[in-house]
XYZ file of C-alpha atoms in Angstrom:
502
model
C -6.784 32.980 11.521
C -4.945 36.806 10.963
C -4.256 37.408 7.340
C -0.866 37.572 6.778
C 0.636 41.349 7.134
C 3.337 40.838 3.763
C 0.746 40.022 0.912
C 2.408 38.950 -2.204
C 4.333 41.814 -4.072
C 2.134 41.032 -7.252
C -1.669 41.800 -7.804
C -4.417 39.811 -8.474
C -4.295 40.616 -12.478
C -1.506 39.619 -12.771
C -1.427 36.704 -10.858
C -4.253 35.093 -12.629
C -2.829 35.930 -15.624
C -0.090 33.915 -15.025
C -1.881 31.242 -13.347
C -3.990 30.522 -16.356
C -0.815 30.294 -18.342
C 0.768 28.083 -15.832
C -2.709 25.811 -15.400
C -2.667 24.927 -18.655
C 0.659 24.404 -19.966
C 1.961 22.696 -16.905
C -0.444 22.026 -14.296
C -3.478 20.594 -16.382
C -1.427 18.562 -18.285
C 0.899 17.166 -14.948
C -2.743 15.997 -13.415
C -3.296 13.835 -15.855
C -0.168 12.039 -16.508
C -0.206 12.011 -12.394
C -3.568 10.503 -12.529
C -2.880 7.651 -15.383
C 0.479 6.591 -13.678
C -1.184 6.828 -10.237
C -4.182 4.353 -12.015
C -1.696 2.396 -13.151
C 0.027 1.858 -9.646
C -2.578 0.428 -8.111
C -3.685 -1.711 -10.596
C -0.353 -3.453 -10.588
C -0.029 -3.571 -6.691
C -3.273 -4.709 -5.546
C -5.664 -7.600 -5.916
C -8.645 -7.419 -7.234
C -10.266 -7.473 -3.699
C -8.209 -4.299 -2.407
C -8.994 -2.241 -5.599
C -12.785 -2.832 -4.804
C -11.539 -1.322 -1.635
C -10.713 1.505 -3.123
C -13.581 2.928 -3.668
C -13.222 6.419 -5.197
C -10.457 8.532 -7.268
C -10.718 11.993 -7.685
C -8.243 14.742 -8.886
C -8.110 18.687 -9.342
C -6.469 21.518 -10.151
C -6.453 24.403 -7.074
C -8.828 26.949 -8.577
C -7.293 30.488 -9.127
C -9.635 32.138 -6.238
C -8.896 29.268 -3.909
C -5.123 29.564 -3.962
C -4.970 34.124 -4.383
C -6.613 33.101 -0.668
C -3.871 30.541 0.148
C -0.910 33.117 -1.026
C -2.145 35.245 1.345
C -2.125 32.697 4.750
C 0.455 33.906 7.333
C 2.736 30.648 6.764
C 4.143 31.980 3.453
C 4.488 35.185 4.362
C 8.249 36.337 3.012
C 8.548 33.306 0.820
C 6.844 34.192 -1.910
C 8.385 37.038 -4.244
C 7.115 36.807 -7.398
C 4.423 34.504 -9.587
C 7.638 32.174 -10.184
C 7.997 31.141 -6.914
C 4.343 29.811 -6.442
C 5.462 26.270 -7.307
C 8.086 25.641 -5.161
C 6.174 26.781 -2.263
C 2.580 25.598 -2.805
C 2.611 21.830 -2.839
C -1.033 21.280 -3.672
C -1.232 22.557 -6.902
C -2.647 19.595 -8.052
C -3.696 17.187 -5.867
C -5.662 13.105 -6.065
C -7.808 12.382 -3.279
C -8.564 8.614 -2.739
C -11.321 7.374 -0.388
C -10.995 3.746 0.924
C -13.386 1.460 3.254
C -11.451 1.234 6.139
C -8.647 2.255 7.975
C -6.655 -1.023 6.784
C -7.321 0.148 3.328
C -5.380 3.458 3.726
C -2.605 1.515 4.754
C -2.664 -0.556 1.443
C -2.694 2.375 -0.622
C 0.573 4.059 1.183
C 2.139 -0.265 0.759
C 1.280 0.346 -3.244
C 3.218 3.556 -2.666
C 6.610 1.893 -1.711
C 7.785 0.719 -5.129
C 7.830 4.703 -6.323
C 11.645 6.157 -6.208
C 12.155 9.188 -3.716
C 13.400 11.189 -6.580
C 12.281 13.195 -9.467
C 12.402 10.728 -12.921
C 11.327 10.590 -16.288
C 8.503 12.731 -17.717
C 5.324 10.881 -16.758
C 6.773 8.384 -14.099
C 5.751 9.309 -10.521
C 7.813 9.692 -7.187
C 7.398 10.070 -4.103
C 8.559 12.928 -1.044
C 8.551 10.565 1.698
C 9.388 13.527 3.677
C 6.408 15.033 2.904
C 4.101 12.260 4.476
C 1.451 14.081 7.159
C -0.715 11.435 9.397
C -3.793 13.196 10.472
C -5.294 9.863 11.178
C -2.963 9.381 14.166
C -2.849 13.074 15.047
C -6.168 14.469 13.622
C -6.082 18.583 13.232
C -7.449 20.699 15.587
C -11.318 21.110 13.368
C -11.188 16.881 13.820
C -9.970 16.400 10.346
C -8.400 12.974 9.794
C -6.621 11.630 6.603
C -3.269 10.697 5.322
C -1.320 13.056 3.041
C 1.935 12.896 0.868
C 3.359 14.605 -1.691
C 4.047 13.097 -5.172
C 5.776 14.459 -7.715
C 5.218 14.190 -11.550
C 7.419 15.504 -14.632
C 5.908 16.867 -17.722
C 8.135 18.292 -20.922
C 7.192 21.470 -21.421
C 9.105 23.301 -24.497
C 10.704 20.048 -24.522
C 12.023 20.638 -21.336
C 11.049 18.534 -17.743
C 9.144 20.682 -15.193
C 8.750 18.504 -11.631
C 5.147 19.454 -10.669
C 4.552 18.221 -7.223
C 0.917 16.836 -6.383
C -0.978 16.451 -3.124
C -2.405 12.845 -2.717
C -5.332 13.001 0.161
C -6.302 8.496 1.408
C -9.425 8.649 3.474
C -12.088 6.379 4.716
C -15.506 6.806 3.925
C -16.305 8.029 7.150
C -13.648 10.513 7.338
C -14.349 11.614 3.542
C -17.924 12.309 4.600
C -17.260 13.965 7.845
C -15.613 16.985 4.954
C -18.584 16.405 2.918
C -20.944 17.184 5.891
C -18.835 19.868 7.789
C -17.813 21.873 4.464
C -14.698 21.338 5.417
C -13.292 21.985 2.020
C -14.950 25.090 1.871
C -13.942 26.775 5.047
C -10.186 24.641 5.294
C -8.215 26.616 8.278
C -8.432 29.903 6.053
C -11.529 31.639 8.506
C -12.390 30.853 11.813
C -15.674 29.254 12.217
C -18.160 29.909 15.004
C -17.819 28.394 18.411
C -20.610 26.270 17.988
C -19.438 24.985 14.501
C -16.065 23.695 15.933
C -17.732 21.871 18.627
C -20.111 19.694 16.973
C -17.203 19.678 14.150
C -15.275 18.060 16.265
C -18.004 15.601 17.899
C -19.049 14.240 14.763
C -15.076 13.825 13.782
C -14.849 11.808 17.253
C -17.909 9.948 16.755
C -17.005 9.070 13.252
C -13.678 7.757 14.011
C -15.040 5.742 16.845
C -17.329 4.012 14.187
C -14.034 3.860 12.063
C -12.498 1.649 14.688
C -15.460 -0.711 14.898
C -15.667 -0.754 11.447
C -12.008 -2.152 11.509
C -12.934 -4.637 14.077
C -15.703 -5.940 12.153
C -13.019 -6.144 9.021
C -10.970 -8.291 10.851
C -13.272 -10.977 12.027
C -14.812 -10.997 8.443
C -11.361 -11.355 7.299
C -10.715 -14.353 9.912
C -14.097 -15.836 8.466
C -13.129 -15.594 5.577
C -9.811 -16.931 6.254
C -10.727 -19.829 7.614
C -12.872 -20.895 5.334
C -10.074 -21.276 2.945
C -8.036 -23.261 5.499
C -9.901 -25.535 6.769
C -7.806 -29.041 6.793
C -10.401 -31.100 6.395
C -10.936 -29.891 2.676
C -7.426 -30.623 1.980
C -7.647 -33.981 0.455
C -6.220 -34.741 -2.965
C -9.093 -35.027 -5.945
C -9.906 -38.847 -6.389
C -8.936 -39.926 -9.936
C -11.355 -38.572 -12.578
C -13.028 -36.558 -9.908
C -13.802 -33.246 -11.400
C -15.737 -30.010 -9.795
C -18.908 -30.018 -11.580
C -20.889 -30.727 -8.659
C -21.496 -34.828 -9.603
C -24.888 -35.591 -7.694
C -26.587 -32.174 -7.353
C -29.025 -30.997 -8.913
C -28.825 -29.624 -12.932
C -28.882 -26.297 -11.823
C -26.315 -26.570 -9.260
C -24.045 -28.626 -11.485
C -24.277 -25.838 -14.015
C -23.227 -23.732 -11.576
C -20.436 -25.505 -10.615
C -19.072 -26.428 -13.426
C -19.362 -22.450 -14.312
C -17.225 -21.506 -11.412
C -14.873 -24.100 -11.913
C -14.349 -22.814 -15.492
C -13.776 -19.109 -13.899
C -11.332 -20.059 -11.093
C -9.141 -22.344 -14.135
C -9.109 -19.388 -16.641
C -8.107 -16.926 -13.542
C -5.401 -19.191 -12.993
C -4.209 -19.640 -16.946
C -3.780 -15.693 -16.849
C -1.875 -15.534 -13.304
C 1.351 -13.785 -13.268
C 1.717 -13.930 -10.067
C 0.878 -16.346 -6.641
C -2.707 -15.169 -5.221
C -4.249 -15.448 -2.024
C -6.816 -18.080 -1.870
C -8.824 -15.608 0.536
C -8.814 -13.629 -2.671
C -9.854 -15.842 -4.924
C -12.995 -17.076 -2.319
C -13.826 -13.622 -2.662
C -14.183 -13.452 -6.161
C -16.363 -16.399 -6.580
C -18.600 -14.992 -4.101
C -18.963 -11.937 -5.569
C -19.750 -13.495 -8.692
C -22.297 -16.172 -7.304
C -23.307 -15.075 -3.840
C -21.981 -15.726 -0.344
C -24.309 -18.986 -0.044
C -21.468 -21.210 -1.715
C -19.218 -21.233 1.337
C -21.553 -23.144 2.516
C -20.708 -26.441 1.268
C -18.219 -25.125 -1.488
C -20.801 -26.427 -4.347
C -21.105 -29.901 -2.776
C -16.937 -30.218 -1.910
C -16.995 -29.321 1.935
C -14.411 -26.563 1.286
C -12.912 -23.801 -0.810
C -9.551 -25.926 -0.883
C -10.608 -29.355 -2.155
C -13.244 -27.229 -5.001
C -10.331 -25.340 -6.176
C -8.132 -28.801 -6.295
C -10.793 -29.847 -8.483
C -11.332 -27.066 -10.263
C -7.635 -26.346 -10.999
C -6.107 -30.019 -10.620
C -2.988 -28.899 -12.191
C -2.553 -25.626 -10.278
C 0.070 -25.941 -6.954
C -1.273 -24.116 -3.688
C 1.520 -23.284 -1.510
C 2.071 -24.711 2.185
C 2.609 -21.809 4.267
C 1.190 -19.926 7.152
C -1.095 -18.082 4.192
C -1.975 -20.150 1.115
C -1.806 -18.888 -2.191
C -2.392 -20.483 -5.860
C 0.762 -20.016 -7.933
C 0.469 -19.660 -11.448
C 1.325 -22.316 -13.970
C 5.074 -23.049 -14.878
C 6.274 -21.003 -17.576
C 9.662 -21.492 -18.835
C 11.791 -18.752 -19.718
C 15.195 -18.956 -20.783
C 18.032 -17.869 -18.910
C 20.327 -14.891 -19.698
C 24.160 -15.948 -20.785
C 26.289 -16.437 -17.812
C 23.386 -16.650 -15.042
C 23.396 -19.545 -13.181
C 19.412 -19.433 -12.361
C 18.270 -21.016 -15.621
C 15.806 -23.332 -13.244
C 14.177 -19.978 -11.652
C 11.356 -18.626 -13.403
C 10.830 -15.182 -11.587
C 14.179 -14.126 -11.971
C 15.862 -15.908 -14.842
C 17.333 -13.177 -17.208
C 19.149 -11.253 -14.253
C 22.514 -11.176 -13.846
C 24.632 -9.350 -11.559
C 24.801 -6.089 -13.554
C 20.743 -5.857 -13.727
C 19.686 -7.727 -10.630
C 18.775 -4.794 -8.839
C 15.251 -4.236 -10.149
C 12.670 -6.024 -11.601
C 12.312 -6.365 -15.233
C 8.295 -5.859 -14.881
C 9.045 -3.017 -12.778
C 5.490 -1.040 -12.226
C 5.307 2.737 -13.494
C 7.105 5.192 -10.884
C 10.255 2.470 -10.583
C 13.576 3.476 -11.255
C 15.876 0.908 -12.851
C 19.692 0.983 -10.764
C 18.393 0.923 -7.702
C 19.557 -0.331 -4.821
C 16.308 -2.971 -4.373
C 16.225 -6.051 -5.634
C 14.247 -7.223 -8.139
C 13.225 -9.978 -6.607
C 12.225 -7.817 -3.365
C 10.094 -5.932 -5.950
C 8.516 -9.585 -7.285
C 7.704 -10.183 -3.725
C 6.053 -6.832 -3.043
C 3.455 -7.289 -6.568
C 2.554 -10.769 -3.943
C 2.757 -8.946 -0.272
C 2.116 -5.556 -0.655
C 3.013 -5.317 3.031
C 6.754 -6.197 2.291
C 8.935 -3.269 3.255
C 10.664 -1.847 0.280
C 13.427 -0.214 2.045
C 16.820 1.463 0.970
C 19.326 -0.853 2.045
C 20.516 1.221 4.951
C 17.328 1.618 6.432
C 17.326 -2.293 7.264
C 20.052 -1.869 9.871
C 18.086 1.037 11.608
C 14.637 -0.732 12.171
C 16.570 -3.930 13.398
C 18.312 -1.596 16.207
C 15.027 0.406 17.300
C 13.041 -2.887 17.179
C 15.554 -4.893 19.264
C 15.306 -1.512 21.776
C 11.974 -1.997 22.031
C 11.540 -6.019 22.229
C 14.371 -4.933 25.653
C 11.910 -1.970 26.859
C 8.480 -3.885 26.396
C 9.683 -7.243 26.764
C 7.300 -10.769 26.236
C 3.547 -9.834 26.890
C 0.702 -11.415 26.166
C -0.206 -13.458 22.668
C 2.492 -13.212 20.065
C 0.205 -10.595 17.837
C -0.113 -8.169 20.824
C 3.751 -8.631 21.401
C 4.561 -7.875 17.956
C 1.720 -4.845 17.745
C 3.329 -3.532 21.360
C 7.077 -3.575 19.709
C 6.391 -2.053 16.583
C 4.113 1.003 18.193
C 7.112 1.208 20.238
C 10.003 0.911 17.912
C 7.827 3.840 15.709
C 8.145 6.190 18.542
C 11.703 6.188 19.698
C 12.622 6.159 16.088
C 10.077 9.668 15.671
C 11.592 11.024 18.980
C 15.195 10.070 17.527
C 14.990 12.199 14.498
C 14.841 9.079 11.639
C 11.243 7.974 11.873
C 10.419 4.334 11.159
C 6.651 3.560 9.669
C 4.854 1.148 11.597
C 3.825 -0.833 9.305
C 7.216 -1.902 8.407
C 8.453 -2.636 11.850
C 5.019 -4.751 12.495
C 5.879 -6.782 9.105
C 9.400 -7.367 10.463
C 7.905 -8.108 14.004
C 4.928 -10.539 13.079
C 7.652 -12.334 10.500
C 10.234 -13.012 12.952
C 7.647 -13.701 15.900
C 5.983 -16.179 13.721
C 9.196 -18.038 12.448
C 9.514 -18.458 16.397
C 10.720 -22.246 17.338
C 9.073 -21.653 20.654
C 12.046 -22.483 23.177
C 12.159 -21.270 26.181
C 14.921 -19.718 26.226
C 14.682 -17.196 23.165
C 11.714 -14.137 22.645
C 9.440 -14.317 19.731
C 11.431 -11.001 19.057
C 15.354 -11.216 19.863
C 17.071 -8.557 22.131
C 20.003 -8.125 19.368
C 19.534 -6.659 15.868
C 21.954 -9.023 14.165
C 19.357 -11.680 15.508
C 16.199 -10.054 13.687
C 18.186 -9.369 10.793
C 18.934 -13.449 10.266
C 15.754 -14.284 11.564
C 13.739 -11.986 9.326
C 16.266 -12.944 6.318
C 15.450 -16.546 6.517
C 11.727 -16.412 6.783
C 11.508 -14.220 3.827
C 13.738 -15.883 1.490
C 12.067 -19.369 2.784
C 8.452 -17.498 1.851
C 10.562 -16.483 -1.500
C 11.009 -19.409 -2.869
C 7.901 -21.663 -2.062
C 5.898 -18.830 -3.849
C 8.353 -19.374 -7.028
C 9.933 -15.902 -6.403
C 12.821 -17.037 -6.223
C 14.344 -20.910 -6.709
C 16.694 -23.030 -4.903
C 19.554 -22.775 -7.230
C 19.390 -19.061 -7.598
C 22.652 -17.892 -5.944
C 22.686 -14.370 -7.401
C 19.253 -13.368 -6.372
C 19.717 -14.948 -3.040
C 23.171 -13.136 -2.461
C 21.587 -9.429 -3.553
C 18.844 -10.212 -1.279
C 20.890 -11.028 1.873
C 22.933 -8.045 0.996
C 20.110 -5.759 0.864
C 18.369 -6.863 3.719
C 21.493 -6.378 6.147
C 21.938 -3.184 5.062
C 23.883 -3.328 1.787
């Protein structure tokens, strides 16, 4: 790399002058209100099991040396006059680097993104430059470096004034977070060339890694189908017998102890529920707590289902394509004038303070255009797009292009995958990029609310088509999970007007 030929019009004494000034009035203090709120994010969004997905959080403030080097890479060359313009032009300041199991994982920490506003708010609540977003993963840097970056900003009062500190936020996998740990790649960065030698077997061992990476997601998935399955398995659907109870009646003491001690764990997790869970979930749970040899027989009940019947025999388990364990019925009065007195999640709104939720997590602006409901949902699905209103019409258009251009191949999952890859790339070639992830929640929703006739696609050919389609599966999925209820006009209305774009 050539040093830049305009080096910044201040010297290096007084630059760290400054910076030390700047560090700690601004920059020190930023990280850890970025940190907390970022903590706090996550903890809202995801389940237990994701967060133990998540394995490591770490956070830092550039060091002075480290960014007098940056100042002087050829890429800011004429943008930087003076100290003052360091942090409008340096985005990584501060930065949080997060490093997950697998690649799925990094896509649940960018879904736990989406409920951030795209706009500088209050001191201490985060946002997020969704412009900012850089996929390495998909197109990995030239040393083999692979990660996903974004920008999120932070405000902190300083002289009881906001300052907007911006702050780098680095999701890797394991593999790819040792891959820098093994190459130095924080050390050397793109700031010196290496030596030939160095770059190739850099770039090997990035290859090789992400080759394990993909297995490593393959072998996610089947444990995931394992482990859904053993949570759906009809034949442990069958309601309790009066006075049956989950203590394990005809075992052993020890076993019935045992039991009768999970039993106890999966009723309290369901007094303190504030929201529907995944039974996968809670499976998971119990066997971390008492081993994966229970799913054998379930402690003597066959299945995961009929224990938690048992366990829980007031608790409702919902009948869709996933199941989940709603919490108990709480009731909450209704707000004067609302006409949804009947519907738990959303009882208090009315139609000048529908548009977010009133649990809103850290980071979530209230007068948005989302509803609050949509929000409710997203605390349940992380994978539910939170999109601006206007954004709906766009990914209905681009994935109706693409359900005409790729057309009905293969099983319904490798349709939807096909359309959404699709859709993603003639919306990045069109200027107004679309995230995958989205498009593939649209995609698998509408393909699986599919009657199967002959004569339609899993995917229609017209965007008004999707847009129903995808409208009525979600507010169907809505209110079985409680979400929403089957008087609530209001919340149905703002959702129907948000989802076809406004």
């Amino acid at each position: 790399m050539a040093p830049a030929t305009d080096a910044p019009a201040f010297g290096y004494a007084e630059f760290g002058a400054w910076y030390e000034r700047h560090r700690a009035d601004v920059l020190e203090p930023a990280l850890e209100l970025a940190t907390a709120a970022f903590d706090r994010l996550l903890r809202e969004q995801l389940s237990e099991r994701d967060l133990a997905r998540v394995r490591a959080r770490r956070s830092r403030v550039k060091s002075t040396r480290r960014l007098w080097r940056k100042l002087h890479h050829h890429r800011y060359e004429g943008r930087i006059d003076g100290t003052d313009d360091i942090p409008d032009v340096i985005d990584d300041l501060i930065g949080l680097r997060v490093t997950c199991v697998n690649l799925r994982d990094l896509e649940t920490v960018q879904a736990a993104l989406d409920p951030l506003p795209r706009r500088s708010t209050a001191p201490g609540r985060l946002w997020v430059d969704a412009g900012s977003e850089r996929d390495y993963v998909r197109e990995p840097k030239e040393s083999g470096y692979r990660g996903w970056h974004v920008n999120l900003g932070i405000a902190v009062e300083v002289d009881g004034a906001p300052v907007s500190v911006r702050c780098e936020l680095q999701v890797r996998t394991v593999l790819q977070d040792s891959w820098g740990e093994l190459t130095h790649e924080d050390t050397y960065s793109t700031d010196g060339s290496l030596p030939p030698l160095v770059e190739i077997l850099s770039k090997r061992m990035a290859d090789l890694l992400a080759t394990l990476d993909d297995v490593a997601e393959d072998l996610r998935s089947e444990l995931d189908r394992i482990d859904a399955a053993a949570v759906a398995d009809p034949g442990d659907d069958t309601p309790p017998e009066p006075g049956e109870d989950a203590s394990g009646a005809g075992t052993d003491a020890d076993t019935a102890a045992v039991a009768a001690d999970a039993a106890a764990l999966m009723a309290e997790r369901w007094r303190a529920l504030d929201r529907p869970v995944h039974l996968a979930a809670l499976a998971w749970e119990l066997q971390r707590e008492f081993g994966a040899e229970i799913t054998d027989d379930w402690f003597g009940h066959r299945g995961f289902k009929r224990f938690l019947r048992r366990a829980v025999p007031d608790g409702e388990i919902s009948t869709g394509r996933q199941a989940y364990l709603l919490p108990p019925q709480r009731d909450v009065p209704a707000a004067d004038g609302d006409d949804t007195g009947d519907d738990i999640a959303t009882a208090g709104t009315d139609d000048a303070d529908e548009r977010h939720a009133p649990d809103a997590p850290p980071g979530a602006e209230t007068g948005d255009a989302i509803p609050g409901a949509a929000r409710q949902m997203h605390r349940i699905d992380g994978r539910l797009p939170l999109l601006d209103a206007e954004e709906w019409p766009h990914l209905y258009e681009q994935l109706a292009i693409a359900a005409r251009r790729v057309g009905r191949r293969g099983s319904q999952d490798d349709t939807a995958a096909r359309l959404a890859r699709s859709a993603r790339d003639r919306s990045s070639a069109a200027g107004r990029p679309l995230s995958e992830r989205h498009l593939r929640y649209v995609a698998d929703t509408v393909a699986a609310a599919h009657d199967g006739g002959a004569s339609d696609d899993a995917v229609p050919t017209e965007p008004s088509v999707i847009a129903d389609r995808f409208s009525s599966a979600l507010l169907e999925r809505m209110e079985e999970l409680r979400v929403i209820g089957p008087e609530s006009r209001r919340a149905r209305a703002a959702l129907e007007r948000w989802l076809h774009g406004g």
